[in-house]
mmCIF file of C-alpha atoms in Angstrom:
data_model
loop_
_atom_site.group_PDB
_atom_site.id
_atom_site.type_symbol
_atom_site.label_atom_id
_atom_site.label_comp_id
_atom_site.label_asym_id
_atom_site.label_seq_id
_atom_site.Cartn_x
_atom_site.Cartn_y
_atom_site.Cartn_z
ATOM 1 C CA MET A 762 -5.794 -0.174 -62.971
ATOM 2 C CA THR A 763 -7.012 -3.676 -62.732
ATOM 3 C CA ALA A 764 -8.729 -4.964 -59.477
ATOM 4 C CA SER A 765 -5.654 -7.430 -58.664
ATOM 5 C CA ARG A 766 -3.276 -4.307 -59.018
ATOM 6 C CA SER A 767 -5.362 -2.136 -56.776
ATOM 7 C CA GLN A 768 -5.829 -5.043 -54.247
ATOM 8 C CA THR A 769 -2.098 -5.503 -54.188
ATOM 9 C CA LEU A 770 -1.323 -1.672 -53.653
ATOM 10 C CA ILE A 771 -4.110 -1.481 -50.802
ATOM 11 C CA ALA A 772 -2.365 -4.581 -49.155
ATOM 12 C CA LEU A 773 1.216 -2.786 -49.664
ATOM 13 C CA ILE A 774 0.064 0.405 -48.026
ATOM 14 C CA GLY A 775 -1.591 -1.561 -45.135
ATOM 15 C CA PHE A 776 1.682 -3.629 -44.523
ATOM 16 C CA GLY A 777 3.422 -0.303 -44.671
ATOM 17 C CA ILE A 778 1.317 1.234 -41.944
ATOM 18 C CA PHE A 779 1.682 -1.906 -39.986
ATOM 19 C CA VAL A 780 5.202 -1.735 -40.035
ATOM 20 C CA ALA A 781 5.464 1.957 -39.296
ATOM 21 C CA ALA A 782 3.289 1.638 -36.508
ATOM 22 C CA THR A 783 4.944 -1.595 -35.016
ATOM 23 C CA GLN A 784 8.306 0.442 -35.311
ATOM 24 C CA ALA A 785 6.859 3.516 -33.515
ATOM 25 C CA ARG A 786 5.564 0.953 -30.622
ATOM 26 C CA ALA A 787 8.989 -0.480 -30.321
ATOM 27 C CA GLN A 788 10.460 2.959 -30.294
ATOM 28 C CA ASP A 789 7.982 3.682 -27.262
ATOM 29 C CA LEU A 790 9.383 0.548 -25.561
ATOM 30 C CA ASP A 791 13.091 1.636 -26.055
ATOM 31 C CA LYS A 792 11.872 5.336 -24.637
ATOM 32 C CA ALA A 793 10.318 3.190 -21.630
ATOM 33 C CA VAL A 794 13.587 1.219 -20.946
ATOM 34 C CA GLU A 795 15.508 4.126 -21.104
ATOM 35 C CA SER A 796 13.607 5.943 -18.561
ATOM 36 C CA TYR A 797 13.486 2.919 -16.295
ATOM 37 C CA LYS A 798 17.475 2.732 -16.673
ATOM 38 C CA ALA A 799 17.575 6.468 -15.841
ATOM 39 C CA GLY A 800 15.641 5.645 -12.638
ATOM 40 C CA ILE A 801 12.708 7.591 -13.991
ATOM 41 C CA TYR A 802 10.244 4.859 -12.898
ATOM 42 C CA ASP A 803 6.939 6.805 -12.979
ATOM 43 C CA GLU A 804 7.611 7.664 -16.623
ATOM 44 C CA ALA A 805 8.750 4.145 -17.528
ATOM 45 C CA ALA A 806 5.551 2.680 -15.862
ATOM 46 C CA SER A 807 3.556 5.060 -18.062
ATOM 47 C CA ARG A 808 5.343 4.382 -21.052
ATOM 48 C CA PHE A 809 5.413 0.510 -20.384
ATOM 49 C CA PHE A 810 1.644 0.728 -20.030
ATOM 50 C CA GLU A 811 0.969 2.510 -23.276
ATOM 51 C CA VAL A 812 2.779 -0.243 -24.990
ATOM 52 C CA LEU A 813 0.590 -2.789 -23.473
ATOM 53 C CA GLN A 814 -2.577 -0.976 -24.370
ATOM 54 C CA PHE A 815 -1.879 -0.858 -28.152
ATOM 55 C CA GLU A 816 0.841 -3.587 -28.824
ATOM 56 C CA LYS A 817 0.087 -6.603 -30.659
ATOM 57 C CA ASP A 818 3.431 -8.166 -31.150
ATOM 58 C CA PRO A 819 3.882 -10.915 -28.407
ATOM 59 C CA GLY A 820 7.760 -10.001 -27.770
ATOM 60 C CA LEU A 821 6.910 -6.252 -27.073
ATOM 61 C CA ILE A 822 4.220 -7.227 -25.090
ATOM 62 C CA ALA A 823 6.046 -9.712 -22.801
ATOM 63 C CA GLU A 824 8.873 -7.073 -22.431
ATOM 64 C CA ALA A 825 6.332 -4.383 -21.435
ATOM 65 C CA GLN A 826 4.617 -6.606 -19.026
ATOM 66 C CA TYR A 827 7.801 -7.291 -17.018
ATOM 67 C CA GLY A 828 9.017 -3.502 -17.476
ATOM 68 C CA LEU A 829 5.759 -2.315 -15.957
ATOM 69 C CA ALA A 830 5.928 -4.891 -12.973
ATOM 70 C CA ALA A 831 9.794 -3.905 -12.287
ATOM 71 C CA SER A 832 8.821 -0.164 -12.604
ATOM 72 C CA PHE A 833 6.040 -0.560 -9.988
ATOM 73 C CA GLN A 834 8.277 -2.523 -7.817
ATOM 74 C CA LYS A 835 10.738 0.342 -7.755
ATOM 75 C CA LEU A 836 8.044 2.848 -7.323
ATOM 76 C CA ASP A 837 7.381 0.979 -3.996
ATOM 77 C CA LEU A 838 3.860 0.040 -5.324
ATOM 78 C CA PRO A 839 3.865 -3.755 -4.638
ATOM 79 C CA LEU A 840 0.105 -4.564 -4.806
ATOM 80 C CA ALA A 841 0.612 -3.197 -8.376
ATOM 81 C CA ALA A 842 3.503 -4.806 -9.056
ATOM 82 C CA LEU A 843 2.201 -8.309 -7.866
ATOM 83 C CA LYS A 844 -0.684 -7.899 -10.648
ATOM 84 C CA TYR A 845 1.777 -7.930 -13.339
ATOM 85 C CA PHE A 846 4.268 -10.272 -12.007
ATOM 86 C CA GLU A 847 1.161 -12.650 -11.385
ATOM 87 C CA ASP A 848 0.132 -12.229 -15.177
ATOM 88 C CA ILE A 849 3.527 -13.252 -16.329
ATOM 89 C CA VAL A 850 3.761 -16.469 -13.846
ATOM 90 C CA LYS A 851 0.146 -17.625 -15.000
ATOM 91 C CA GLU A 852 1.408 -17.653 -18.718
ATOM 92 C CA GLY A 853 4.043 -20.168 -17.489
ATOM 93 C CA ALA A 854 7.397 -20.895 -18.278
ATOM 94 C CA GLU A 855 7.043 -20.137 -22.093
ATOM 95 C CA HIS A 856 7.077 -16.313 -21.073
ATOM 96 C CA PRO A 857 10.381 -14.972 -21.658
ATOM 97 C CA TYR A 858 10.468 -13.356 -18.307
ATOM 98 C CA PHE A 859 8.828 -15.934 -16.380
ATOM 99 C CA ASN A 860 12.124 -16.708 -14.283
ATOM 100 C CA LYS A 861 12.568 -13.179 -13.330
ATOM 101 C CA SER A 862 8.972 -12.734 -12.551
ATOM 102 C CA ILE A 863 9.237 -15.545 -10.070
ATOM 103 C CA VAL A 864 11.807 -13.835 -8.263
ATOM 104 C CA GLY A 865 9.792 -10.449 -8.563
ATOM 105 C CA LEU A 866 6.879 -12.313 -7.180
ATOM 106 C CA LEU A 867 8.704 -13.528 -4.093
ATOM 107 C CA ASP A 868 10.440 -10.340 -3.088
ATOM 108 C CA VAL A 869 6.882 -8.529 -3.476
ATOM 109 C CA GLY A 870 5.307 -11.248 -1.245
ATOM 110 C CA ASP A 871 7.921 -10.479 1.448
ATOM 111 C CA GLN A 872 7.433 -6.751 1.478
ATOM 112 C CA LEU A 873 3.762 -7.415 1.733
ATOM 113 C CA GLU A 874 4.185 -10.118 4.210
ATOM 114 C CA ASP A 875 1.746 -12.073 2.166
ATOM 115 C CA ASP A 876 0.875 -15.565 3.268
ATOM 116 C CA LEU A 877 -2.284 -15.897 1.076
ATOM 117 C CA LYS A 878 -2.058 -14.564 -2.358
ATOM 118 C CA VAL A 879 1.566 -15.418 -3.366
ATOM 119 C CA PRO A 880 1.402 -18.847 -1.892
ATOM 120 C CA GLN A 881 -1.971 -19.871 -4.034
ATOM 121 C CA ILE A 882 -0.157 -18.397 -7.358
ATOM 122 C CA LEU A 883 3.059 -20.498 -6.707
ATOM 123 C CA ASP A 884 1.042 -23.688 -5.536
ATOM 124 C CA ARG A 885 -1.142 -23.589 -8.593
ATOM 125 C CA MET A 886 1.726 -22.919 -11.193
ATOM 126 C CA TYR A 887 4.054 -25.416 -9.808
ATOM 127 C CA GLU A 888 3.336 -28.588 -11.276
ATOM 128 C CA ALA A 889 2.941 -27.144 -15.050
ATOM 129 C CA ASN A 890 6.308 -25.460 -14.722
ATOM 130 C CA ILE A 891 8.169 -28.033 -12.671
ATOM 131 C CA ASN A 892 11.046 -28.570 -15.082
ATOM 132 C CA ALA A 893 11.519 -24.718 -15.535
ATOM 133 C CA LEU A 894 11.421 -24.094 -11.774
ATOM 134 C CA ARG A 895 14.124 -27.042 -11.282
ATOM 135 C CA ARG A 896 16.636 -24.802 -13.325
ATOM 136 C CA LEU A 897 16.222 -21.733 -10.877
ATOM 137 C CA ASN A 898 18.748 -20.866 -8.306
ATOM 138 C CA PRO A 899 18.762 -23.326 -5.492
ATOM 139 C CA GLU A 900 18.154 -20.395 -3.041
ATOM 140 C CA THR A 901 15.035 -19.483 -5.092
ATOM 141 C CA LEU A 902 13.689 -22.788 -5.682
ATOM 142 C CA GLN A 903 13.790 -23.508 -1.809
ATOM 143 C CA ARG A 904 12.013 -20.328 -1.210
ATOM 144 C CA ILE A 905 9.303 -21.371 -3.383
ATOM 145 C CA HIS A 906 9.230 -24.940 -1.742
ATOM 146 C CA TYR A 907 8.881 -23.335 1.912
ATOM 147 C CA ILE A 908 6.040 -20.839 0.679
ATOM 148 C CA VAL A 909 4.354 -23.856 -1.031
ATOM 149 C CA GLY A 910 5.062 -26.207 1.811
ATOM 150 C CA GLU A 911 3.638 -23.785 4.640
ATOM 151 C CA ARG A 912 0.486 -23.349 2.447
ATOM 152 C CA LEU A 913 -0.149 -26.875 1.937
ATOM 153 C CA PHE A 914 0.216 -27.405 5.802
ATOM 154 C CA ARG A 915 -2.319 -24.405 6.443
ATOM 155 C CA VAL A 916 -4.772 -26.409 4.067
ATOM 156 C CA ASN A 917 -4.236 -29.784 5.905
ATOM 157 C CA ASN A 918 -2.425 -31.439 3.154
ATOM 158 C CA PHE A 919 0.287 -32.720 5.244
ATOM 159 C CA ALA A 920 1.727 -35.308 3.270
ATOM 160 C CA GLU A 921 2.736 -33.054 0.361
ATOM 161 C CA ALA A 922 3.794 -30.341 2.803
ATOM 162 C CA ARG A 923 6.151 -32.842 4.094
ATOM 163 C CA SER A 924 7.632 -33.348 0.765
ATOM 164 C CA PHE A 925 8.259 -29.859 0.168
ATOM 165 C CA LEU A 926 9.574 -28.888 3.508
ATOM 166 C CA GLN A 927 12.189 -31.575 3.593
ATOM 167 C CA THR A 928 13.747 -30.203 0.404
ATOM 168 C CA ILE A 929 15.055 -27.188 2.351
ATOM 169 C CA LYS A 930 18.679 -27.361 3.418
ATOM 170 C CA GLN A 931 20.137 -26.454 6.523
ATOM 171 C CA GLY A 932 21.607 -23.115 6.535
ATOM 172 C CA HIS A 933 18.960 -21.712 4.197
ATOM 173 C CA SER A 934 16.773 -18.705 5.495
ATOM 174 C CA ASP A 935 13.721 -20.657 5.618
ATOM 175 C CA SER A 936 15.057 -23.862 7.110
ATOM 176 C CA ALA A 937 14.436 -23.213 10.785
ATOM 177 C CA SER A 938 10.712 -22.440 10.041
ATOM 178 C CA ALA A 939 10.509 -25.745 7.731
ATOM 179 C CA GLN A 940 11.835 -27.791 10.467
ATOM 180 C CA TYR A 941 9.455 -26.110 13.109
ATOM 181 C CA LEU A 942 6.407 -27.128 10.620
ATOM 182 C CA LEU A 943 7.801 -30.716 9.963
ATOM 183 C CA GLY A 944 8.009 -30.886 13.761
ATOM 184 C CA LEU A 945 4.093 -29.972 13.945
ATOM 185 C CA VAL A 946 3.643 -32.488 11.157
ATOM 186 C CA ALA A 947 5.172 -35.342 12.973
ATOM 187 C CA LEU A 948 3.399 -34.638 16.008
ATOM 188 C CA ARG A 949 0.193 -34.911 13.863
ATOM 189 C CA VAL A 950 -1.270 -31.255 14.909
ATOM 190 C CA GLY A 951 -4.423 -30.777 13.133
ATOM 191 C CA GLN A 952 -4.535 -34.423 11.659
ATOM 192 C CA SER A 953 -7.031 -37.201 12.530
ATOM 193 C CA GLY A 954 -7.408 -38.611 16.018
ATOM 194 C CA GLY A 955 -6.275 -41.879 14.604
ATOM 195 C CA ALA A 956 -2.917 -40.693 13.399
ATOM 196 C CA ARG A 957 -0.053 -41.632 15.767
ATOM 197 C CA PRO A 958 2.713 -39.176 16.489
ATOM 198 C CA ASP A 959 6.282 -39.537 15.576
ATOM 199 C CA PHE A 960 7.786 -38.432 18.616
ATOM 200 C CA ASP A 961 11.465 -38.891 17.358
ATOM 201 C CA ALA A 962 10.978 -37.138 14.065
ATOM 202 C CA ALA A 963 9.230 -34.245 16.123
ATOM 203 C CA LEU A 964 12.064 -33.913 18.546
ATOM 204 C CA MET A 965 14.608 -34.109 15.923
ATOM 205 C CA ALA A 966 12.986 -31.180 13.906
ATOM 206 C CA PHE A 967 12.425 -29.029 16.851
ATOM 207 C CA ASP A 968 15.891 -29.595 18.053
ATOM 208 C CA ALA A 969 17.167 -28.510 14.764
ATOM 209 C CA VAL A 970 15.386 -25.110 15.108
ATOM 210 C CA LYS A 971 17.008 -24.559 18.583
ATOM 211 C CA LYS A 972 20.445 -25.505 17.164
ATOM 212 C CA GLU A 973 19.972 -23.144 13.971
ATOM 213 C CA ILE A 974 18.644 -20.009 16.169
ATOM 214 C CA PRO A 975 20.834 -18.964 19.018
ATOM 215 C CA ILE A 976 19.042 -17.478 21.983
ATOM 216 C CA THR A 977 20.909 -14.448 21.493
ATOM 217 C CA ASP A 978 19.802 -13.940 17.928
ATOM 218 C CA PRO A 979 19.080 -10.289 17.045
ATOM 219 C CA ASP A 980 15.880 -11.069 15.010
ATOM 220 C CA PRO A 981 12.826 -11.523 17.548
ATOM 221 C CA GLU A 982 10.596 -13.276 14.923
ATOM 222 C CA ARG A 983 13.519 -16.148 14.869
ATOM 223 C CA ARG A 984 13.864 -16.155 18.759
ATOM 224 C CA LYS A 985 10.170 -16.512 18.896
ATOM 225 C CA LEU A 986 10.377 -19.596 16.745
ATOM 226 C CA ARG A 987 13.186 -20.846 18.944
ATOM 227 C CA ASP A 988 10.932 -20.401 21.859
ATOM 228 C CA LEU A 989 8.056 -22.269 20.211
ATOM 229 C CA ALA A 990 10.396 -25.055 19.199
ATOM 230 C CA ALA A 991 10.970 -25.326 23.063
ATOM 231 C CA LEU A 992 7.685 -25.589 23.617
ATOM 232 C CA GLY A 993 7.270 -28.311 21.021
ATOM 233 C CA ILE A 994 9.989 -30.415 22.893
ATOM 234 C CA GLY A 995 8.419 -29.900 26.059
ATOM 235 C CA ARG A 996 4.927 -31.138 24.771
ATOM 236 C CA ALA A 997 6.234 -33.893 22.977
ATOM 237 C CA TYR A 998 7.949 -35.303 26.145
ATOM 238 C CA TYR A 999 4.911 -34.436 28.143
ATOM 239 C CA GLU A 1000 2.709 -36.286 25.732
ATOM 240 C CA ARG A 1001 4.918 -39.309 25.424
ATOM 241 C CA ALA A 1002 5.439 -39.718 29.240
ATOM 242 C CA TYR A 1003 1.852 -39.318 30.227
ATOM 243 C CA VAL A 1004 0.830 -42.302 28.258
ATOM 244 C CA LEU A 1005 3.359 -44.679 29.866
ATOM 245 C CA GLU A 1006 2.780 -47.091 32.974
ATOM 246 C CA GLU A 1007 3.289 -45.904 36.356
ATOM 247 C CA ASN A 1008 6.339 -48.144 36.905
ATOM 248 C CA ASP A 1009 8.010 -47.325 33.603
ATOM 249 C CA PRO A 1010 11.372 -45.672 34.442
ATOM 250 C CA ARG A 1011 11.268 -43.528 31.034
ATOM 251 C CA LYS A 1012 7.942 -41.798 32.566
ATOM 252 C CA SER A 1013 9.882 -39.673 35.264
ATOM 253 C CA LYS A 1014 12.917 -38.929 32.819
ATOM 254 C CA TRP A 1015 10.472 -37.590 30.167
ATOM 255 C CA PHE A 1016 8.628 -35.317 32.538
ATOM 256 C CA GLU A 1017 11.828 -34.098 33.906
ATOM 257 C CA ARG A 1018 12.899 -33.222 30.282
ATOM 258 C CA ALA A 1019 9.264 -31.709 29.501
ATOM 259 C CA ILE A 1020 9.946 -29.483 32.460
ATOM 260 C CA ALA A 1021 13.466 -28.431 31.874
ATOM 261 C CA GLU A 1022 12.203 -27.294 28.121
ATOM 262 C CA TYR A 1023 9.286 -25.322 29.532
ATOM 263 C CA ARG A 1024 11.920 -23.580 31.650
ATOM 264 C CA ALA A 1025 14.196 -23.140 28.840
ATOM 265 C CA VAL A 1026 11.551 -20.687 27.498
ATOM 266 C CA PRO A 1027 12.900 -17.054 28.351
ATOM 267 C CA ARG A 1028 11.021 -14.803 30.817
ATOM 268 C CA PHE A 1029 8.906 -12.044 29.041
ATOM 269 C CA SER A 1030 8.970 -13.885 25.713
ATOM 270 C CA THR A 1031 5.377 -14.270 23.952
ATOM 271 C CA ALA A 1032 5.684 -18.106 24.590
ATOM 272 C CA TRP A 1033 6.400 -17.538 28.407
ATOM 273 C CA PRO A 1034 2.764 -17.846 29.759
ATOM 274 C CA ASP A 1035 2.094 -21.046 27.680
ATOM 275 C CA ALA A 1036 5.379 -22.276 29.181
ATOM 276 C CA LEU A 1037 4.364 -21.413 32.557
ATOM 277 C CA PHE A 1038 0.743 -23.083 32.283
ATOM 278 C CA GLU A 1039 2.081 -26.349 30.865
ATOM 279 C CA ARG A 1040 5.051 -26.603 33.384
ATOM 280 C CA GLY A 1041 2.111 -26.452 36.136
ATOM 281 C CA TRP A 1042 0.326 -29.223 34.569
ATOM 282 C CA ALA A 1043 3.782 -31.367 34.318
ATOM 283 C CA HIS A 1044 4.505 -30.793 37.866
ATOM 284 C CA ALA A 1045 1.120 -31.600 39.187
ATOM 285 C CA VAL A 1046 1.085 -34.861 36.936
ATOM 286 C CA VAL A 1047 4.253 -35.940 38.994
ATOM 287 C CA GLY A 1048 3.115 -34.765 42.299
ATOM 288 C CA GLU A 1049 5.183 -31.872 42.662
ATOM 289 C CA TYR A 1050 2.197 -29.567 43.668
ATOM 290 C CA GLY A 1051 4.035 -26.812 45.302
ATOM 291 C CA ARG A 1052 6.095 -25.772 42.220
ATOM 292 C CA ALA A 1053 2.940 -26.419 40.262
ATOM 293 C CA LEU A 1054 1.194 -23.943 42.251
ATOM 294 C CA GLY A 1055 4.161 -21.647 41.879
ATOM 295 C CA ALA A 1056 3.771 -21.696 38.149
ATOM 296 C CA LEU A 1057 0.169 -20.863 38.329
ATOM 297 C CA HIS A 1058 0.630 -18.138 40.823
ATOM 298 C CA ALA A 1059 3.346 -16.228 38.224
ATOM 299 C CA LEU A 1060 0.254 -16.430 35.684
ATOM 300 C CA SER A 1061 -2.143 -14.542 37.917
ATOM 301 C CA THR A 1062 0.333 -11.555 38.338
ATOM 302 C CA PRO A 1063 -0.570 -7.963 36.634
ATOM 303 C CA TYR A 1064 1.959 -8.959 33.996
ATOM 304 C CA PHE A 1065 -0.431 -11.700 32.621
ATOM 305 C CA GLU A 1066 -3.501 -9.620 32.965
ATOM 306 C CA THR A 1067 -4.324 -9.874 29.272
ATOM 307 C CA ALA A 1068 -3.602 -13.851 29.237
ATOM 308 C CA PHE A 1069 -6.646 -16.219 29.291
ATOM 309 C CA TYR A 1070 -6.082 -19.364 30.923
ATOM 310 C CA PRO A 1071 -9.262 -20.347 32.516
ATOM 311 C CA GLU A 1072 -7.987 -24.179 32.852
ATOM 312 C CA ALA A 1073 -5.462 -22.791 35.412
ATOM 313 C CA ASP A 1074 -8.274 -22.648 37.952
ATOM 314 C CA ILE A 1075 -9.151 -25.876 37.312
ATOM 315 C CA LEU A 1076 -5.782 -27.027 37.704
ATOM 316 C CA GLN A 1077 -5.304 -25.124 40.929
ATOM 317 C CA ALA A 1078 -8.612 -26.628 42.231
ATOM 318 C CA THR A 1079 -7.291 -30.369 41.338
ATOM 319 C CA ILE A 1080 -3.963 -29.627 43.087
ATOM 320 C CA TYR A 1081 -6.105 -28.327 46.330
#
């Protein structure tokens, strides 16, 4: 046998072994998919992981990656699922399971109540995959926009945060939260001292929150957000009125509106002590000292023994 024929034969044998191994791993993947469809998620996860360990074919690897993430999600192992959804999302829109993994990542983030890891992942991959993201379901895209917008707000990138939050339409599950953050951005909360508040925009945003969330909403977190919006309105009117001249007719009108909003915060809500304290200041500024002391007296009751308002003593002394 010549050297060339020998080399050809070895190559053919090697190719045959490669084909056989690839077919075997494809069969392993098929078994993993069958286990997943049958609801045997622990077995499916084991088989998907085995494919990932030994497979070289990109298509089979991609399917095994997503299958493993989905299996962990079904097994109620959100941290493990997060790891593999993250791997896929980091590869970008070229990955065949990119869109599905974005949804999986969002769901796992909700399950973990994660406001750190998932927002970072979505923020970092957004620009590079923007065209693919725009083809997502509008509901899903708006979820991404809220998560990214909230993260940008937290890191003091207020201009970009506003751009993301403004895309969330009324009626979306995150629209009230987005409007609340937009109200804070308009008030220049956390921004430099030279930034001037846009009171009209802030009031419009906070009012949108109150309109969207009824006072009888069954979700306590949404009711809490409504109360914070009422505080926001009260603070905006208070700050707006405080800087006016004494003879400006708007001054008393806006203080009255601030006090009304503070009173609108329901008793025993988490925002109630703040509303009492700030209402006390508003009453004091307009000369209603008895009402101011009444609000401060409420803060001294045993119900508020865990609350910490040292400024209340200063205000009380000032009134006396």
